[in-house]
Coordinates of C-alpha atoms and ligand atoms in Angstrom, one line a residue:
M8 CA 23.4 32.6 7.9
I9 CA 21.5 32.2 4.6
A10 CA 20.8 35.4 2.6
I11 CA 17.1 34.4 2.1
E12 CA 16.0 37.6 0.5
K13 CA 18.8 37.6 -2.0
I14 CA 17.9 34.0 -2.9
I15 CA 14.3 34.8 -3.4
E16 CA 15.1 37.9 -5.5
S17 CA 17.5 36.0 -7.8
G18 CA 14.8 33.4 -8.4
I19 CA 14.4 29.8 -7.0
G20 CA 15.3 26.9 -9.3
V21 CA 13.2 23.8 -9.5
F22 CA 13.9 20.2 -10.4
F23 CA 11.2 17.9 -11.6
Q24 CA 10.9 14.2 -10.6
P25 CA 8.8 12.0 -12.8
I26 CA 5.8 10.2 -11.4
V27 CA 4.8 7.2 -13.4
S28 CA 2.0 4.7 -13.8
V29 CA 3.3 1.1 -14.3
R30 CA -0.2 -0.2 -15.2
T31 CA -0.6 2.2 -18.1
K32 CA 3.1 2.4 -18.7
S33 CA 3.0 6.2 -18.9
L34 CA 4.3 9.4 -17.4
T35 CA 1.6 10.8 -15.0
G36 CA 3.4 14.0 -14.2
F37 CA 6.2 15.6 -12.1
E38 CA 6.8 16.6 -8.5
S39 CA 8.4 20.0 -8.4
L40 CA 11.3 20.3 -5.9
A41 CA 12.9 23.6 -5.0
R42 CA 16.6 23.9 -5.7
A43 CA 18.4 27.0 -4.5
V44 CA 22.0 28.1 -4.5
D45 CA 23.7 30.2 -1.8
P46 CA 24.7 33.4 -3.6
D47 CA 27.6 33.9 -1.2
T48 CA 29.2 30.4 -1.4
G49 CA 27.7 28.9 -4.6
D50 CA 26.6 25.8 -2.6
M51 CA 23.3 24.0 -3.2
I52 CA 20.9 24.5 -0.3
P53 CA 18.7 21.6 0.6
P54 CA 15.0 22.6 0.4
T55 CA 14.4 21.6 4.0
V56 CA 17.2 24.0 5.2
L57 CA 16.0 26.7 2.8
F58 CA 12.4 26.5 4.2
S59 CA 13.4 26.6 7.8
A60 CA 15.7 29.6 7.2
A61 CA 12.8 31.4 5.5
A62 CA 10.5 30.6 8.4
K63 CA 13.0 32.0 10.8
A64 CA 13.4 35.2 8.7
G65 CA 9.6 35.5 8.4
K66 CA 9.8 35.0 4.6
L67 CA 8.0 31.7 4.2
L68 CA 5.1 33.1 2.2
E69 CA 7.5 34.9 -0.2
L70 CA 9.7 31.8 -0.6
D71 CA 6.6 29.5 -1.1
R72 CA 5.3 31.8 -3.8
A73 CA 8.7 32.1 -5.5
C74 CA 9.0 28.3 -5.7
R75 CA 5.5 28.0 -7.1
K76 CA 6.1 30.6 -9.8
S77 CA 9.3 28.8 -10.9
A78 CA 7.5 25.5 -10.9
L79 CA 4.5 26.8 -12.9
D80 CA 6.8 28.6 -15.4
A81 CA 8.8 25.4 -16.0
F82 CA 5.7 23.3 -16.3
S83 CA 3.9 25.5 -18.7
P84 CA 5.6 24.2 -21.9
F85 CA 5.0 20.5 -20.8
H86 CA 1.3 21.4 -20.3
R87 CA 1.0 22.9 -23.8
K88 CA 2.6 19.8 -25.3
N89 CA 0.7 17.2 -23.2
P90 CA -2.4 18.6 -21.4
S91 CA -2.9 15.4 -19.4
L92 CA 0.3 15.7 -17.3
L93 CA 0.0 16.6 -13.6
L94 CA 2.2 18.9 -11.6
F95 CA 2.6 17.9 -8.0
M96 CA 3.5 20.9 -5.8
N97 CA 4.5 20.9 -2.1
F98 CA 2.6 23.3 0.2
E99 CA 4.5 24.5 3.2
S100 CA 2.1 23.5 5.9
A101 CA 2.7 26.7 7.9
I102 CA 1.3 28.6 4.9
I103 CA -2.0 26.7 5.3
D104 CA -2.3 28.1 8.9
M105 CA -1.8 31.7 7.6
P106 CA -4.7 34.0 6.6
A107 CA -3.2 34.3 3.1
A108 CA -4.1 30.6 2.5
G109 CA -7.5 31.3 1.0
S110 CA -6.6 34.4 -1.0
G111 CA -7.0 32.9 -4.5
H112 CA -3.3 33.5 -5.2
L113 CA -2.7 29.9 -6.4
L114 CA -5.5 30.0 -8.8
R115 CA -4.3 33.3 -10.3
S116 CA -0.7 32.0 -10.6
V117 CA -1.9 28.9 -12.3
R118 CA -4.0 30.8 -14.7
D119 CA -1.3 33.3 -15.4
A120 CA 1.0 30.4 -16.4
G121 CA -1.7 29.2 -18.8
I122 CA -2.3 26.0 -16.9
D123 CA -5.6 24.4 -15.9
S124 CA -6.1 23.9 -12.1
R125 CA -7.1 20.3 -12.8
N126 CA -3.5 19.6 -13.7
I127 CA -2.2 20.7 -10.3
V128 CA -1.9 18.4 -7.4
I129 CA -1.5 20.1 -4.0
E130 CA 0.7 18.0 -1.7
I131 CA 0.0 18.5 2.0
V132 CA 1.9 17.0 4.9
E133 CA -1.1 16.5 7.0
S134 CA 0.6 15.8 10.3
K135 CA 2.4 19.2 10.2
V136 CA -0.8 21.4 9.9
N137 CA -1.8 22.7 13.3
D138 CA -5.2 24.2 12.5
S139 CA -7.6 21.5 11.2
A140 CA -10.3 24.1 10.5
A141 CA -7.9 26.1 8.4
M142 CA -6.8 23.0 6.6
R143 CA -10.4 22.1 5.8
V144 CA -11.1 25.6 4.4
F145 CA -7.9 25.4 2.4
T146 CA -8.5 22.0 0.8
E147 CA -12.2 22.6 0.2
S148 CA -11.7 25.9 -1.5
H149 CA -9.0 24.6 -3.7
R150 CA -10.9 21.4 -4.5
A151 CA -13.8 23.6 -5.6
E152 CA -11.5 25.5 -7.9
G153 CA -10.5 22.2 -9.6
F154 CA -7.2 21.4 -7.9
L155 CA -6.4 17.8 -6.9
I156 CA -5.4 17.1 -3.2
A157 CA -2.6 14.7 -2.1
I158 CA -1.5 13.7 1.4
D159 CA 2.3 13.7 1.4
D160 CA 4.6 11.5 3.5
M161 CA 1.8 9.1 4.7
G162 CA 3.1 6.8 7.3
E163 CA 5.9 9.1 8.5
G164 CA 5.8 10.9 11.8
H165 CA 2.5 11.0 13.4
S166 CA 0.1 8.9 11.5
N167 CA -2.9 11.1 11.8
L168 CA -5.4 8.8 10.1
N169 CA -8.1 11.0 11.5
R170 CA -7.0 13.7 9.0
I171 CA -8.1 11.6 6.1
P172 CA -11.8 12.4 6.4
L173 CA -10.8 16.0 6.8
L174 CA -8.7 16.2 3.7
R175 CA -10.5 13.6 1.5
P176 CA -7.4 13.2 -0.6
D177 CA -7.4 12.2 -4.3
I178 CA -3.9 10.8 -4.0
M179 CA -2.2 9.2 -1.0
K180 CA 1.6 9.4 -1.2
I181 CA 3.2 6.7 1.0
D182 CA 6.4 7.9 2.6
R183 CA 9.7 6.2 1.6
S184 CA 10.3 5.0 5.2
I185 CA 7.5 2.5 4.4
T186 CA 8.3 1.7 0.8
H187 CA 12.1 1.4 1.3
G188 CA 12.9 -2.3 1.6
I189 CA 9.3 -3.3 1.1
S190 CA 10.4 -6.3 -0.9
R191 CA 12.1 -7.7 2.2
E192 CA 9.8 -6.3 5.0
Y193 CA 6.6 -8.3 5.5
Y194 CA 5.0 -5.6 7.7
H195 CA 5.8 -2.8 5.3
K196 CA 4.1 -4.7 2.5
K197 CA 1.1 -5.3 4.7
I198 CA 0.9 -1.6 5.6
V199 CA 0.9 -0.7 1.9
E200 CA -1.8 -3.3 1.2
A201 CA -3.9 -1.9 4.0
L202 CA -3.5 1.7 2.7
C203 CA -4.4 0.4 -0.7
V204 CA -7.8 -0.8 0.7
L205 CA -8.2 2.6 2.4
A206 CA -7.4 4.4 -0.9
R207 CA -9.7 2.2 -3.0
G208 CA -12.5 2.5 -0.5
T209 CA -12.3 6.3 -0.6
G210 CA -11.7 6.8 -4.3
A211 CA -8.1 7.8 -4.0
L212 CA -5.0 6.6 -5.9
L213 CA -2.0 5.3 -4.0
L214 CA 1.5 6.6 -4.8
A215 CA 4.7 4.9 -3.6
E216 CA 7.4 7.4 -3.0
G217 CA 11.2 6.8 -2.7
V218 CA 11.2 3.6 -4.8
E219 CA 14.9 3.0 -5.3
T220 CA 15.2 -0.6 -6.5
E221 CA 13.4 -2.9 -9.0
E222 CA 12.5 -5.3 -6.1
D223 CA 10.8 -2.5 -4.1
A224 CA 9.0 -1.3 -7.3
V225 CA 7.6 -4.8 -7.9
A226 CA 6.7 -5.3 -4.3
S227 CA 4.9 -1.9 -4.1
Y228 CA 3.0 -2.8 -7.3
E229 CA 2.0 -6.1 -5.9
A230 CA 0.8 -4.4 -2.7
G231 CA -1.5 -2.3 -4.8
A232 CA 0.4 1.0 -5.5
D233 CA -1.1 2.9 -8.5
L234 CA 1.7 5.4 -9.1
F235 CA 5.4 5.4 -8.5
Q236 CA 8.2 8.0 -7.8
G237 CA 11.8 7.4 -6.8
F238 CA 15.4 7.1 -7.9
F239 CA 14.7 3.7 -9.6
F240 CA 12.6 5.5 -12.2
S241 CA 14.4 8.9 -12.2
R242 CA 16.1 11.2 -9.8
P243 CA 14.9 14.8 -9.6
V244 CA 16.4 16.5 -12.7
P245 CA 16.3 19.9 -14.3
P246 CA 13.0 20.3 -16.1
H247 CA 14.5 20.1 -19.7
E248 CA 15.8 16.6 -18.8
A249 CA 12.6 15.4 -17.2
E250 CA 11.2 13.5 -20.1
A251 CA 14.2 11.4 -20.6
D252 CA 13.7 7.6 -21.1
F253 CA 12.7 6.4 -17.7
L254 CA 9.9 4.4 -19.3
S255 CA 12.4 1.6 -19.9
S256 CA 12.4 1.0 -16.1
V257 CA 8.5 1.0 -16.2
E258 CA 8.8 -1.7 -18.9
T259 CA 11.2 -3.7 -16.8
I260 CA 8.8 -3.6 -13.9
S261 CA 5.8 -4.6 -15.9
V262 CA 7.6 -7.6 -17.4
E263 CA 8.7 -8.7 -13.9
C264 CA 5.2 -8.2 -12.4
R265 CA 3.6 -10.3 -15.2
R266 CA 6.2 -13.0 -14.7
R267 CA 5.6 -13.1 -10.9
A268 CA 1.8 -13.0 -11.3
A269 CA 1.9 -16.0 -13.6
E270 CA 4.1 -17.8 -11.1
V271 CA 1.7 -17.0 -8.3
Y272 CA -1.3 -18.2 -10.3
R273 CA 0.5 -21.4 -11.3
G274 CA 1.7 -21.9 -7.7
R275 CA -1.8 -21.4 -6.4
L276 CA -3.3 -23.9 -8.8
T277 CA -0.6 -26.4 -7.9
S278 CA -1.0 -25.9 -4.1
E279 CA -4.8 -26.2 -4.4
E280 CA -4.4 -29.5 -6.2
K281 CA -1.8 -30.5 -3.6
F282 CA -4.1 -29.6 -0.6
R283 CA -7.0 -31.4 -2.1
A284 CA -5.0 -34.6 -2.8
V285 CA -3.6 -34.4 0.8
L286 CA -7.1 -34.1 2.3
E287 CA -8.5 -36.9 0.0
G288 CA -5.7 -39.1 1.4
L289 CA -6.7 -38.3 4.9
A290 CA -10.4 -38.7 4.2
A291 CA -9.8 -42.2 2.9
E292 CA -7.8 -43.0 6.0
I293 CA -10.4 -41.9 8.5
A294 CA -13.7 -42.8 6.7
G295 CA -14.0 -46.1 8.5
I296 CA -12.6 -45.2 11.9
P297 CA -14.9 -44.9 14.8
P298 CA -15.3 -41.3 16.2
V299 CA -13.5 -42.0 19.6
M300 CA -10.3 -43.1 17.8
L301 CA -10.3 -40.2 15.4
P302 CA -8.1 -37.7 17.5
D303 CA -5.3 -40.2 17.7
Q304 CA -5.5 -41.0 14.1
L305 CA -5.4 -37.3 13.2
R306 CA -2.4 -36.7 15.5
C307 CA -0.6 -39.5 13.8
W308 CA -1.4 -38.0 10.3
L309 CA -0.3 -34.5 11.3
R310 CA 3.2 -35.9 12.1
R311 CA 3.5 -37.0 8.5
V312 CA 2.3 -33.7 6.9
P313 CA 4.7 -30.9 7.5
G314 CA 3.1 -27.4 7.3
C315 CA -0.3 -28.6 8.5
E316 CA -1.0 -26.8 11.8
C317 CA -4.3 -28.4 12.9
V318 CA -7.2 -30.4 11.7
Y319 CA -10.8 -30.8 12.7
L320 CA -14.1 -32.1 11.5
L321 CA -17.5 -30.6 11.0
D322 CA -20.9 -32.1 10.5
R323 CA -23.1 -31.0 7.5
S324 CA -24.5 -28.1 9.5
G325 CA -21.0 -26.7 10.2
R326 CA -20.8 -27.8 13.8
Q327 CA -17.5 -29.2 15.0
T328 CA -17.5 -32.8 15.9
G329 CA -14.6 -33.7 18.2
P330 CA -11.6 -31.6 19.3
T331 CA -9.2 -29.6 17.1
V332 CA -6.1 -31.6 16.8
C333 CA -2.9 -29.5 16.6
A334 CA 0.5 -30.4 15.3
E335 CA 3.3 -30.6 17.9
T336 CA 5.1 -27.9 16.0
A337 CA 2.1 -25.4 16.1
R338 CA 2.2 -22.6 18.6
G339 CA 0.8 -24.5 21.6
A340 CA -0.9 -24.0 24.9
G341 CA 1.3 -22.1 27.4
S342 CA 2.9 -19.9 24.6
R343 CA 2.7 -16.2 24.6
Y344 CA -0.3 -16.4 22.2
S345 CA -2.3 -18.9 24.1
L346 CA -4.9 -16.4 25.4
L347 CA -5.3 -14.7 22.0
Y348 CA -5.6 -17.8 20.0
H349 CA -6.8 -21.2 21.0
P350 CA -8.2 -24.2 19.1
A351 CA -12.0 -24.4 18.8
D352 CA -13.7 -27.1 20.9
S353 CA -16.1 -29.8 19.9
G354 CA -19.6 -28.3 19.3
T355 CA -18.3 -24.9 18.0
D356 CA -20.5 -23.5 15.2
H357 CA -18.3 -22.8 12.1
S358 CA -21.3 -22.1 9.8
L359 CA -20.4 -18.4 9.4
K360 CA -16.8 -19.2 8.2
E361 CA -16.1 -18.3 4.6
Y362 CA -15.1 -21.8 3.6
Y363 CA -18.4 -23.3 4.9
C364 CA -20.5 -20.6 3.3
M365 CA -18.6 -21.0 0.0
M366 CA -19.1 -24.7 -0.1
K367 CA -22.8 -24.4 0.7
T368 CA -23.4 -21.6 -1.8
L369 CA -21.3 -22.9 -4.6
R370 CA -22.3 -26.5 -3.9
V371 CA -18.7 -27.6 -4.2
D372 CA -17.1 -30.4 -2.1
S373 CA -13.8 -28.6 -1.4
F374 CA -12.5 -25.1 -0.8
I375 CA -9.2 -23.3 -0.1
S376 CA -9.3 -20.0 1.8
E377 CA -7.1 -17.0 1.2
P378 CA -4.3 -16.6 3.8
Y379 CA -5.6 -15.3 7.2
I380 CA -4.6 -15.5 10.8
S381 CA -5.7 -18.8 12.3
L382 CA -7.8 -18.4 15.4
A383 CA -6.4 -21.7 16.5
T384 CA -2.7 -20.8 16.5
G385 CA -2.2 -17.2 15.4
S386 CA -0.2 -18.2 12.4
V387 CA -0.9 -17.0 8.9
C388 CA -2.5 -20.0 7.2
R389 CA -5.0 -21.2 4.6
T390 CA -7.8 -23.5 5.5
A391 CA -8.4 -26.4 3.1
T392 CA -11.8 -28.2 3.4
L393 CA -13.2 -31.3 1.8
S394 CA -16.6 -33.0 2.4
F395 CA -16.5 -36.8 2.4
P396 CA -18.8 -39.7 3.2
R397 CA -18.3 -41.9 6.2
F398 CA -18.9 -45.6 6.7
D399 CA -21.8 -44.9 9.1
G400 CA -23.6 -42.8 6.4
D401 CA -23.1 -39.4 7.9
G402 CA -21.1 -37.1 5.6
L403 CA -18.4 -34.9 7.3
I404 CA -16.3 -31.9 6.4
L405 CA -12.6 -32.2 6.9
C406 CA -10.8 -28.9 7.7
A407 CA -7.0 -28.5 7.8
D408 CA -5.0 -25.3 8.4
F409 CA -1.8 -25.1 6.4
R410 CA 0.8 -22.5 7.4
C411 CA 1.7 -20.0 4.7
M412 CA 5.4 -19.5 4.3
E413 CA 5.5 -15.7 3.7
Ligands
C2E516 P1 9.2 15.5 -0.2 O1 8.0 16.3 -0.5 O2 8.9 14.2 0.5 O3 10.0 15.3 -1.6 C1 10.6 14.2 -1.9 C2 12.0 14.2 -1.5 O4 12.5 12.9 -1.7 C3 12.9 15.0 -2.4 O5 14.0 15.5 -1.6 C4 13.5 14.0 -3.4 O6 14.7 14.4 -4.0 C5 13.6 12.8 -2.5 N1 13.6 11.5 -3.2 C6 12.8 11.2 -4.3 N2 13.0 9.9 -4.7 C7 13.8 9.4 -3.8 C8 14.4 8.1 -3.6 O7 14.1 7.1 -4.4 N3 15.2 7.9 -2.5 C9 15.5 8.9 -1.7 N4 16.3 8.6 -0.7 N5 15.0 10.2 -1.8 C10 14.2 10.4 -2.8 P2 14.3 17.1 -1.7 O8 14.2 17.6 -3.1 O9 15.6 17.2 -0.9 O10 13.1 17.7 -0.9 C11 13.0 17.5 0.5 C12 11.8 18.1 1.0 O11 11.7 19.5 1.0 C13 10.5 17.6 0.3 O12 10.2 16.4 0.7 C14 9.5 18.8 0.6 O13 9.0 18.5 1.9 C15 10.4 20.0 0.7 N6 10.4 20.7 -0.5 C16 11.1 20.5 -1.7 N7 10.7 21.4 -2.6 C17 9.7 22.2 -2.1 C18 8.9 23.3 -2.5 O14 9.0 23.8 -3.6 N8 8.0 23.8 -1.6 C19 7.8 23.3 -0.4 N9 6.9 23.9 0.4 N10 8.6 22.3 0.1 C20 9.5 21.7 -0.7
CA517 CA1 6.2 16.1 -1.6
CA518 CA1 7.1 13.0 0.2

């Protein structure tokens, strides 16, 4: 049994964990994390254990306020030295459901510590708050007082995306269950990319939590994270150690990100040139072939071009002439995907497709799309297009889907 009152009386310790920006190569601020010692045994008590013991003893509000006071006192000298640093503070969600939530206590505590409310980020675990109306009152009143609002542990537990319009967060913190291993997990990276679109579209910053390795930091950056926190940069440390030299890790990441970006751009240019050359070769092969013989010729060509999933031709108005010819290696009819994805038939209107619109608008004779899910096969692919003249005078647009190896 933890002597919670004794712990609160003797004061709660806090550790600070740095939060960094790779883009600006700077320290953004700290998250304050409660650290308490059992006075009877001298053992460290994990904060989650501490908070559930306090809840059982009906001392949650007292503990929450004690943690906050320690955090603000420890942050005060940093704030005086550098008024742009942020302090991220956890808010016990049960507190938000209590009537004391809107009492102005936080604003008073912040002012008493000589800190501006704009330097404080209130972290809320949205899925744990029961009363949405109370959460709205809590966030709106604190926002009006100048505080910043963050959603904590996004992607963990219940993903209550419907709470986002309610909270209108300034910062979204992605849980480490998503960022962990992101460099190896295609789906995790895609989730972070999607959250990045959500964050950008709503004017929020995206923070990747629990970043433990250089690879995961780079992958999170590439997926669009703005801010970073995790053991790779720094473990939580006593406040007087919190400005130690973690910026060397930031430098390592930015060098690696630049190197990889250059590699991607070079690779993109090379593959665009390669796609164009491949299509030019095919166009030359089929320019003089009568339409009835085209499918066989295209099938034959597909066997010689690994990675190309399917090929089809459009007339100048974007209407498909002839069937889509698929490689034998593409996900075919009869597969699990065949009802979701199937190749377009002759006569299909493609004039709304991005590649067609781009070629028309930019008056270019070729285009390579960004990777997307092919409606023909369900694979992630890029479509390469090339318009070319035919022996009978009618120009055609050659379209080929190339599988992306992600
Ligand atoms: P949290 O808000 O998600 O805090 C981040 C936790 O992740 C911290 O654990 C931190 O030490 C840990 N962490 C940070 N980077 C990494 C990493 O790269 N890898 C791994 N594996 N872990 C990392 P901690 O300090 O044990 O805190 C656990 C939870 O307890 C916090 O989760 C927060 O919900 C709660 N908590 C901590 N301090 C406070 C507090 O002062 N007030 C309230 N209300 N809750 C607190
Ligand atoms: Ca937190
Ligand atoms: Ca968290």
